[in-house]
Amino acid sequence: MTSSLFRTKQVEQSILDTEDPEHALKKSLSALDLTVFGIGVVIGTGIFVLTGKAAKENAGPAVALSFVVAAVVCALAALCYAEFASTLPVAGSAYTFSYASLGELPAWIIGWDLVLEFALGTAVVAVGWSGYIRSLLDNAGWHLPAYLGSRDGAHGFGFDILAAALILVLTCILVLGMKLSARVTSIVVAVKVAVVLIVIVAGAFFVTAGNYKPFVPPTQPVEAGGSLHAPLFQLLAGWAPSNFGVMGIFTAASVVFFAFIGFDVVATAAEETRNPQRDMPRGILGSLLVCTVLYVAVSAVVTGMQRYTQLSIDAPLADAFKATGHPWFAGVISFGAAVGLTTVCMILLLGQTRVFFAMSRDGLLPRFFSHVHPRFRTPHRPTILLGVVIAVIAGFTSLSELAELVNIGTLFAFVVVAVGVLILRRTRPDLPRAFRTPWVPVVPVVSVAATLWLMLNLPAETWLRFAVWMVIGFVVYFLYGRTHSRLAPGGQTPAPSPSQGPRA
């Protein structure tokens, strides 16, 4: 029984499955496409919102250092992802990696976790995008009926038609092919980065050196709370965190870390990359580097434009420009945020469908969803199903209270991937690795420790909700996945015909 729960899927078998013509995805992505995907999903509202919150409440002008700390934690995880994605270029990201190293039950757990992470992330981002679009429409004098704007609309009923429509349109784009998705993403990311650069360059002219003093504000103790809204570590240890000072830099890092979430989604496209051994590490690490530079620059500009104690938490960049007498830039920032969220939503949906597709191909979810479209070579069935479901969810609820589940899901995946690198190095030292995580076991161990620390700084209620979702996942696995797995006794693991291959 125990051995069956931790049965592993050989790396060679996972790669062989990608050659089955009925379940093979089209390989069309380059290193540039992957880098653009990474930038597209990482740069969202975080760059426009979290900077002000972290600077005002935690670190002051030293928030720029907080972004560097968060980037280092992400880089540790990214090195582990790069090794796995280049060694095992199969759809599914952390799910596929853990199946090859930790076993089936851990793989199911991480896959179930990623399904939640990407689904909620897509819905939350779509609702945020809808809010920016409605704001721009209101400024132009066009007003949507209240009942089509939110769930709190007229007569107690509301359906966010814009959020639902966005997801359905993106679903169609993803069904039509990855290359089309990459082209759309490239255009939108170019616009988004241009807006960010405009903000950085224009804001630099309004920087006042006095706003940087003191760069590291004096430490201010924070009262410990006893509610479930408090960080789990605080409840377990009775430790009251402090804001500002040196520790405030690290406290802010746990806040702004979530502005980096998304680079791991790049790994879900490994199977659709022309040269994954070379391009996956470039795409993952390249997108992280670009985003780090932009984040540090934005945080330096906004804290130089306006005193950190006066920064807005909701719209720090826009309000900083208003404070300097240039409100026109607020509209530019809103436009950039709306454009940026489009790519975030699409790439999260992309990651969701690829994990679902990989799990169904392994038999842990119905195999009906593992067939690709005969023409577009995309997993059209799970894409359509999940697109419709998430569109309905986004239309009827804001999901603001569930947004942090996205964060804990991502961090959990980071831990699993780092542990998987250690295990696979030990169990399969002979495996060809195009990219090797440096300084093993130091880098994976430090990655696990840093990630767990950030997880412990999440609210206790987030941990409770995460635990409930995991319990549901265990029930589904034992009722369906364990017996239908292709690795189960009598399971079908057919090898593809050598004469057949995926269509170009």
Coordinates of C-alpha atoms in Angstrom, one line a residue:
M1 CA 0.0 0.0 0.0
T2 CA 2.7 2.5 1.1
S3 CA 4.9 1.6 -1.8
S4 CA 2.1 2.2 -4.3
L5 CA 1.5 5.7 -2.9
F6 CA 5.1 6.6 -3.6
R7 CA 5.6 4.9 -6.9
T8 CA 7.6 7.1 -9.2
K9 CA 7.2 7.7 -12.9
Q10 CA 10.5 7.2 -14.7
V11 CA 11.9 10.3 -16.4
E12 CA 12.3 8.3 -19.6
Q13 CA 8.7 7.3 -19.5
S14 CA 7.5 10.8 -19.0
I15 CA 9.5 12.0 -22.0
L16 CA 8.3 9.0 -24.0
D17 CA 4.7 10.0 -23.3
T18 CA 5.2 13.4 -25.0
E19 CA 5.9 11.6 -28.3
D20 CA 2.5 9.9 -28.3
P21 CA 0.7 11.6 -31.3
E22 CA -2.7 11.6 -29.4
H23 CA -1.2 13.3 -26.4
A24 CA 1.7 15.4 -27.8
L25 CA 1.8 19.1 -27.7
K26 CA 3.3 21.2 -30.5
K27 CA 6.8 22.5 -29.9
S28 CA 7.0 26.1 -31.0
L29 CA 8.4 28.3 -28.2
S30 CA 11.9 29.9 -28.1
A31 CA 13.9 31.3 -25.2
L32 CA 12.6 34.8 -26.0
D33 CA 9.0 33.5 -25.9
L34 CA 9.6 32.0 -22.5
T35 CA 11.3 35.1 -21.1
V36 CA 8.3 37.2 -22.4
F37 CA 5.9 34.7 -20.8
G38 CA 7.8 35.1 -17.5
I39 CA 7.8 38.9 -17.6
G40 CA 4.2 38.9 -18.7
V41 CA 2.9 36.9 -15.7
V42 CA 5.2 38.4 -13.0
I43 CA 4.6 42.1 -13.7
G44 CA 1.1 42.8 -12.6
T45 CA -0.5 45.0 -10.1
G46 CA 2.2 44.2 -7.6
I47 CA 4.6 46.7 -9.2
F48 CA 2.0 49.4 -8.9
V49 CA 0.6 48.5 -5.5
L50 CA 2.9 46.5 -3.2
T51 CA 5.7 49.0 -3.4
G52 CA 3.7 51.6 -1.5
K53 CA 2.3 49.2 1.1
A54 CA 5.7 47.7 1.9
A55 CA 7.4 51.1 2.0
K56 CA 4.8 52.8 4.2
E57 CA 4.2 50.0 6.7
N58 CA 7.4 48.0 6.8
A59 CA 10.7 49.3 5.3
G60 CA 10.6 52.9 4.2
P61 CA 12.9 53.8 1.3
A62 CA 14.8 50.6 2.1
V63 CA 12.0 48.7 0.3
A64 CA 14.3 48.6 -2.7
L65 CA 16.5 46.2 -0.7
S66 CA 13.4 44.2 0.2
F67 CA 12.9 43.6 -3.5
V68 CA 16.5 42.4 -3.7
V69 CA 16.0 40.0 -0.8
A70 CA 12.8 38.6 -2.3
A71 CA 14.5 38.2 -5.7
V72 CA 17.3 36.2 -4.1
V73 CA 14.7 33.8 -2.6
C74 CA 13.1 33.5 -6.0
A75 CA 16.4 33.0 -7.7
L76 CA 17.2 30.0 -5.4
A77 CA 13.9 28.4 -6.4
A78 CA 14.5 29.4 -10.0
L79 CA 17.8 27.5 -10.1
C80 CA 16.0 24.3 -9.0
Y81 CA 13.2 24.8 -11.5
A82 CA 15.7 25.4 -14.3
E83 CA 17.4 22.0 -13.6
F84 CA 14.1 20.1 -13.6
A85 CA 12.6 21.9 -16.5
S86 CA 15.6 21.2 -18.7
T87 CA 16.1 17.6 -17.6
L88 CA 12.4 16.7 -17.7
P89 CA 10.8 19.0 -20.4
V90 CA 7.3 17.8 -19.9
A91 CA 4.1 19.7 -19.2
G92 CA 3.1 20.0 -15.6
S93 CA 5.9 21.9 -13.9
A94 CA 6.3 21.0 -10.2
Y95 CA 3.7 18.1 -10.6
T96 CA 5.8 16.3 -13.2
F97 CA 9.0 17.0 -11.3
S98 CA 7.7 15.5 -8.1
Y99 CA 6.2 12.5 -9.9
A100 CA 9.7 11.6 -11.1
S101 CA 11.4 12.2 -7.7
L102 CA 9.1 12.0 -4.7
G103 CA 6.4 9.6 -5.9
E104 CA 2.7 9.6 -7.0
L105 CA 1.0 10.8 -3.8
P106 CA 3.3 13.8 -3.4
A107 CA 2.9 14.5 -7.1
W108 CA -0.9 14.4 -6.7
I109 CA -0.7 16.8 -3.7
I110 CA 1.4 19.3 -5.6
G111 CA -0.7 19.0 -8.8
W112 CA -3.9 19.5 -6.8
D113 CA -2.2 22.5 -5.1
L114 CA -1.3 24.0 -8.5
V115 CA -4.8 23.5 -9.8
L116 CA -6.0 25.7 -6.9
E117 CA -3.2 28.2 -7.3
F118 CA -3.6 28.8 -11.0
A119 CA -7.4 28.7 -11.0
L120 CA -7.8 31.3 -8.1
G121 CA -5.0 33.3 -9.5
T122 CA -6.6 33.6 -12.9
A123 CA -10.0 34.6 -11.4
V124 CA -8.6 37.1 -9.0
V125 CA -6.5 38.8 -11.7
A126 CA -9.4 38.9 -14.1
V127 CA -11.5 40.7 -11.4
G128 CA -8.7 43.2 -10.9
W129 CA -8.4 43.8 -14.6
S130 CA -12.2 44.4 -14.8
G131 CA -11.8 47.1 -12.1
Y132 CA -9.2 48.9 -14.0
I133 CA -11.2 48.7 -17.3
R134 CA -14.3 50.0 -15.5
S135 CA -12.3 52.9 -14.1
L136 CA -11.0 53.8 -17.6
L137 CA -14.5 53.6 -19.0
D138 CA -15.9 55.8 -16.3
N139 CA -13.2 58.4 -17.1
A140 CA -14.3 58.3 -20.7
G141 CA -18.0 58.8 -19.7
W142 CA -19.1 55.2 -20.4
H143 CA -20.7 53.5 -17.4
L144 CA -21.6 49.8 -17.2
P145 CA -24.8 48.9 -15.3
A146 CA -24.1 48.1 -11.7
Y147 CA -25.3 44.5 -12.0
L148 CA -22.7 43.9 -14.7
G149 CA -19.9 45.3 -12.7
S150 CA -19.7 43.3 -9.5
R151 CA -21.5 40.8 -7.3
D152 CA -22.6 43.8 -5.1
G153 CA -24.6 45.3 -7.9
A154 CA -28.2 46.4 -8.1
H155 CA -30.9 44.3 -6.5
G156 CA -28.4 42.2 -4.7
F157 CA -27.2 40.5 -7.9
G158 CA -24.1 41.1 -9.8
F159 CA -22.1 39.4 -12.5
D160 CA -18.7 40.8 -13.5
I161 CA -19.2 40.5 -17.2
L162 CA -15.8 42.0 -18.1
A163 CA -13.9 39.5 -16.0
A164 CA -15.8 36.6 -17.4
A165 CA -15.4 37.9 -21.0
L166 CA -11.7 38.3 -20.6
I167 CA -11.2 34.7 -19.5
L168 CA -13.4 33.4 -22.3
V169 CA -11.4 35.4 -25.0
L170 CA -8.1 34.2 -23.6
T171 CA -9.4 30.6 -23.5
C172 CA -10.1 30.8 -27.3
I173 CA -6.5 32.2 -27.9
L174 CA -5.0 29.3 -25.9
V175 CA -7.0 26.8 -27.8
L176 CA -5.8 28.2 -31.2
G177 CA -2.2 27.6 -30.3
M178 CA 0.8 28.4 -28.2
K179 CA 2.5 30.5 -30.9
L180 CA -0.5 32.8 -31.2
S181 CA -0.5 33.0 -27.4
A182 CA 3.2 33.9 -27.5
R183 CA 2.6 36.6 -30.1
V184 CA -0.3 38.2 -28.2
T185 CA 1.8 38.1 -25.0
S186 CA 4.8 39.7 -26.7
I187 CA 2.7 42.7 -27.9
V188 CA 1.0 43.2 -24.6
V189 CA 4.2 42.8 -22.6
A190 CA 5.9 45.3 -24.8
V191 CA 3.2 47.8 -24.0
K192 CA 3.3 47.0 -20.3
V193 CA 7.1 47.3 -20.0
A194 CA 7.0 50.6 -22.0
V195 CA 4.5 52.0 -19.5
V196 CA 6.7 50.9 -16.6
L197 CA 9.8 52.5 -18.2
I198 CA 7.9 55.7 -18.8
V199 CA 7.0 55.8 -15.1
I200 CA 10.6 55.2 -14.0
V201 CA 12.1 57.8 -16.4
A202 CA 9.5 60.4 -15.8
G203 CA 9.4 59.8 -12.0
A204 CA 13.2 60.2 -11.8
F205 CA 12.9 63.9 -12.7
F206 CA 10.6 64.4 -9.6
V207 CA 12.9 62.6 -7.1
T208 CA 13.8 64.6 -4.0
A209 CA 17.0 63.4 -2.2
G210 CA 15.5 64.4 1.2
N211 CA 12.8 61.7 0.9
Y212 CA 15.4 59.0 1.2
K213 CA 16.4 60.1 4.7
P214 CA 16.5 58.1 6.8
F215 CA 17.0 55.3 4.2
V216 CA 16.4 52.7 6.9
P217 CA 13.9 54.2 9.4
P218 CA 14.2 53.4 13.1
T219 CA 12.7 50.2 14.4
Q220 CA 9.0 50.4 15.5
P221 CA 7.6 47.4 17.5
V222 CA 4.3 45.9 16.3
E223 CA 1.8 44.5 18.8
A224 CA 1.2 40.8 18.5
G225 CA -2.3 39.8 17.6
G226 CA -4.2 36.6 18.6
S227 CA -6.5 36.3 15.6
L228 CA -6.2 34.0 12.6
H229 CA -5.3 37.1 10.6
A230 CA -1.9 37.1 12.3
P231 CA 1.1 35.2 10.7
L232 CA 1.2 31.6 11.7
F233 CA 4.7 32.0 13.1
Q234 CA 3.5 34.7 15.4
L235 CA 0.8 32.5 16.8
L236 CA 3.1 29.5 17.2
A237 CA 6.0 31.4 18.8
G238 CA 4.3 34.4 20.4
W239 CA 6.8 36.6 18.6
A240 CA 5.8 40.2 17.9
P241 CA 7.4 41.4 14.6
S242 CA 8.8 44.8 14.2
N243 CA 8.5 47.2 11.3
F244 CA 11.3 49.3 9.9
G245 CA 14.9 48.9 10.9
V246 CA 16.9 46.0 9.5
M247 CA 14.2 43.5 10.4
G248 CA 11.6 45.7 8.6
I249 CA 13.5 45.0 5.3
F250 CA 12.9 41.3 5.7
T251 CA 9.3 41.8 6.8
A252 CA 8.7 43.8 3.7
A253 CA 10.5 41.1 1.6
S254 CA 7.8 38.6 2.7
V255 CA 5.2 41.1 1.4
V256 CA 6.8 42.1 -1.9
F257 CA 7.8 38.5 -2.6
F258 CA 4.4 37.9 -4.0
A259 CA 5.1 40.4 -6.7
F260 CA 7.5 37.9 -8.2
I261 CA 5.0 35.0 -8.2
G262 CA 4.6 33.6 -11.7
F263 CA 8.0 32.9 -13.1
D264 CA 7.5 29.2 -12.2
V265 CA 4.6 29.1 -14.7
V266 CA 7.3 29.2 -17.4
A267 CA 8.2 25.7 -16.5
T268 CA 4.7 24.5 -17.4
A269 CA 5.5 25.3 -21.1
A270 CA 8.6 23.1 -21.2
E271 CA 7.0 20.5 -23.4
E272 CA 6.1 23.1 -26.0
T273 CA 9.6 24.5 -26.2
R274 CA 11.8 23.7 -29.2
N275 CA 15.0 23.4 -27.3
P276 CA 14.0 23.1 -23.6
Q277 CA 17.5 21.9 -22.5
R278 CA 18.9 25.3 -23.5
D279 CA 16.0 27.6 -23.4
M280 CA 14.1 26.8 -20.2
P281 CA 16.9 28.0 -17.9
R282 CA 17.3 31.1 -20.0
G283 CA 13.6 31.8 -19.9
I284 CA 13.1 31.3 -16.2
L285 CA 16.2 33.1 -15.0
G286 CA 16.0 35.8 -17.7
S287 CA 12.5 36.8 -16.8
L288 CA 13.3 36.9 -13.1
L289 CA 16.3 39.2 -13.7
V290 CA 14.4 41.7 -15.9
C291 CA 11.5 41.9 -13.3
T292 CA 13.9 42.4 -10.4
V293 CA 15.6 45.3 -12.2
L294 CA 12.2 46.9 -12.9
Y295 CA 10.9 46.4 -9.4
V296 CA 14.0 47.9 -7.7
A297 CA 13.9 50.9 -10.1
V298 CA 10.2 51.5 -9.4
S299 CA 10.6 51.3 -5.7
A300 CA 13.5 53.7 -5.7
V301 CA 11.6 56.2 -7.8
V302 CA 8.3 56.1 -5.8
T303 CA 10.0 56.5 -2.5
G304 CA 12.1 59.4 -3.9
M305 CA 9.1 61.2 -5.3
Q306 CA 7.1 61.2 -2.1
R307 CA 7.9 60.8 1.6
Y308 CA 7.3 57.1 2.5
T309 CA 5.0 58.1 5.4
Q310 CA 2.7 59.8 2.9
L311 CA 2.6 57.1 0.2
S312 CA -0.8 55.7 -0.8
I313 CA -1.3 52.0 -0.1
D314 CA -3.9 51.6 -2.9
A315 CA -2.2 53.5 -5.7
P316 CA 1.2 54.7 -4.6
L317 CA 2.6 55.5 -8.1
A318 CA -0.5 57.3 -9.4
D319 CA -0.8 59.3 -6.2
A320 CA 2.9 60.1 -6.1
F321 CA 2.5 61.7 -9.5
K322 CA -0.5 63.6 -8.4
A323 CA 1.4 64.9 -5.4
T324 CA 4.1 66.3 -7.7
G325 CA 1.4 68.0 -9.8
H326 CA 1.3 65.6 -12.7
P327 CA -2.0 63.7 -12.5
W328 CA -1.9 62.8 -16.2
F329 CA 0.5 60.0 -15.4
A330 CA -2.2 58.4 -13.2
G331 CA -4.2 57.5 -16.3
V332 CA -1.1 56.1 -18.0
I333 CA -0.4 53.9 -14.9
S334 CA -4.0 52.6 -14.9
F335 CA -3.8 51.8 -18.6
G336 CA -0.5 50.0 -18.0
A337 CA -2.0 48.0 -15.1
A338 CA -5.0 47.0 -17.2
V339 CA -2.8 45.9 -20.1
G340 CA -0.4 44.1 -17.8
L341 CA -3.1 42.1 -16.1
T342 CA -4.3 40.7 -19.5
T343 CA -1.1 38.7 -19.9
V344 CA -1.0 37.7 -16.2
C345 CA -4.4 36.2 -16.6
M346 CA -3.6 34.3 -19.8
I347 CA -0.4 32.8 -18.6
L348 CA -1.9 31.7 -15.3
L349 CA -4.7 30.0 -17.4
L350 CA -2.0 28.4 -19.5
G351 CA -0.3 27.0 -16.5
Q352 CA -3.5 25.7 -15.1
T353 CA -4.5 23.8 -18.3
R354 CA -1.0 22.3 -18.7
V355 CA -1.0 20.9 -15.1
F356 CA -4.5 19.5 -15.6
F357 CA -3.5 18.0 -18.9
A358 CA -0.4 16.3 -17.5
M359 CA -2.4 14.8 -14.6
S360 CA -5.0 13.4 -16.9
R361 CA -2.3 11.9 -19.2
D362 CA -1.0 10.0 -16.2
G363 CA -4.5 8.8 -15.4
L364 CA -4.9 10.7 -12.1
L365 CA -7.7 12.7 -13.7
P366 CA -10.0 11.4 -16.5
R367 CA -8.0 10.5 -19.6
F368 CA -10.6 12.3 -21.7
F369 CA -8.8 15.5 -21.0
S370 CA -5.4 14.3 -22.2
H371 CA -6.1 14.4 -25.9
V372 CA -4.8 17.3 -28.0
H373 CA -6.6 19.1 -30.8
P374 CA -5.8 17.4 -34.1
R375 CA -5.0 20.7 -35.8
F376 CA -3.8 23.1 -33.2
R377 CA -2.0 20.5 -31.0
T378 CA -3.2 22.1 -27.8
P379 CA -5.0 20.5 -24.9
H380 CA -8.4 22.0 -26.0
R381 CA -10.6 20.0 -23.7
P382 CA -9.2 21.0 -20.3
T383 CA -8.6 24.5 -21.7
I384 CA -12.3 25.0 -22.6
L385 CA -13.6 23.3 -19.4
L386 CA -11.4 25.3 -17.0
G387 CA -11.9 28.5 -19.0
V388 CA -15.6 28.3 -18.6
V389 CA -15.5 27.3 -14.9
I390 CA -13.0 30.1 -14.0
A391 CA -15.0 32.6 -16.0
V392 CA -18.1 31.8 -13.9
I393 CA -16.1 32.0 -10.7
A394 CA -14.6 35.3 -11.6
G395 CA -18.0 36.6 -12.6
F396 CA -19.8 35.8 -9.4
T397 CA -17.1 36.5 -6.7
S398 CA -14.3 38.8 -6.1
L399 CA -12.3 36.1 -4.3
S400 CA -10.3 38.7 -2.4
E401 CA -10.5 36.6 0.8
L402 CA -9.0 33.7 -1.1
A403 CA -6.2 35.5 -2.9
E404 CA -3.5 34.5 -0.4
L405 CA -4.2 30.8 -1.2
V406 CA -2.4 31.6 -4.5
N407 CA 0.7 32.6 -2.5
I408 CA 0.9 29.6 -0.2
G409 CA 0.3 27.3 -3.2
T410 CA 3.3 28.8 -5.0
L411 CA 5.5 28.6 -2.0
F412 CA 4.6 25.0 -1.4
A413 CA 5.5 24.2 -5.0
F414 CA 8.9 25.9 -4.4
V415 CA 9.6 23.6 -1.5
V416 CA 8.7 20.4 -3.4
V417 CA 10.9 21.3 -6.4
A418 CA 13.9 22.0 -4.2
V419 CA 13.5 18.7 -2.3
G420 CA 13.0 16.9 -5.6
V421 CA 16.3 18.2 -7.0
L422 CA 18.1 16.7 -3.9
I423 CA 16.3 13.4 -4.3
L424 CA 16.8 13.0 -8.0
R425 CA 20.5 13.8 -7.7
R426 CA 20.8 10.9 -5.3
T427 CA 18.5 8.4 -7.0
R428 CA 19.4 9.2 -10.6
P429 CA 23.0 10.6 -10.6
D430 CA 23.4 9.2 -14.1
L431 CA 20.6 11.3 -15.6
P432 CA 21.7 13.7 -18.3
R433 CA 21.3 17.3 -17.1
A434 CA 21.6 20.2 -19.5
F435 CA 21.5 22.6 -16.6
R436 CA 22.7 21.7 -13.1
T437 CA 21.7 23.7 -10.0
P438 CA 25.0 25.0 -8.6
W439 CA 26.2 24.2 -5.1
V440 CA 24.0 21.2 -4.3
P441 CA 22.9 20.5 -1.6
V442 CA 23.4 24.1 -0.3
V443 CA 21.2 25.9 -2.8
P444 CA 18.2 23.6 -2.5
V445 CA 18.4 23.5 1.3
V446 CA 18.7 27.2 1.6
S447 CA 15.8 27.6 -0.9
V448 CA 13.6 25.3 1.3
A449 CA 14.5 27.2 4.5
A450 CA 13.8 30.7 2.9
T451 CA 10.6 29.5 1.4
L452 CA 9.3 27.9 4.6
W453 CA 10.1 31.2 6.4
L454 CA 7.9 33.2 4.0
M455 CA 5.1 30.6 4.4
L456 CA 5.2 30.9 8.1
N457 CA 4.6 34.7 7.7
L458 CA 1.3 34.0 6.0
P459 CA -1.9 34.4 8.0
A460 CA -3.1 31.3 10.0
E461 CA -6.5 31.4 8.2
T462 CA -4.7 31.0 4.9
W463 CA -3.1 27.8 6.3
L464 CA -6.5 26.5 7.4
R465 CA -8.1 27.1 4.0
F466 CA -5.1 25.4 2.3
A467 CA -5.5 22.4 4.7
V468 CA -9.2 22.1 3.7
W469 CA -8.3 22.0 0.0
M470 CA -5.6 19.4 0.6
V471 CA -8.1 17.2 2.5
I472 CA -10.5 17.4 -0.5
G473 CA -7.5 16.4 -2.7
F474 CA -6.7 13.3 -0.6
V475 CA -10.3 12.2 -0.9
V476 CA -10.3 12.6 -4.7
Y477 CA -7.0 10.7 -5.0
F478 CA -8.0 7.7 -3.0
L479 CA -11.5 7.5 -4.6
Y480 CA -10.3 7.9 -8.2
G481 CA -6.6 8.8 -8.9
R482 CA -4.9 5.9 -7.1
T483 CA -6.9 3.2 -8.9
H484 CA -7.0 4.9 -12.3
S485 CA -3.3 5.8 -12.4
R486 CA -1.3 4.4 -15.3
L487 CA 1.2 3.1 -12.8
A488 CA -1.5 1.2 -10.9
P489 CA -1.6 -2.6 -11.3
G490 CA -3.3 -3.2 -14.7
G491 CA -2.8 0.4 -15.7
Q492 CA -2.1 1.1 -19.3
T493 CA 1.3 2.6 -20.2
P494 CA 1.5 2.1 -23.9
A495 CA 4.6 3.2 -25.7
P496 CA 4.0 5.3 -28.8
S497 CA 4.6 3.8 -32.2
P498 CA 8.1 4.7 -33.4
S499 CA 6.7 5.5 -36.8
Q500 CA 4.4 8.2 -35.4
G501 CA 5.2 11.5 -34.0
P502 CA 3.5 14.8 -33.2
R503 CA 2.4 16.9 -36.1
A504 CA 4.3 20.0 -36.8

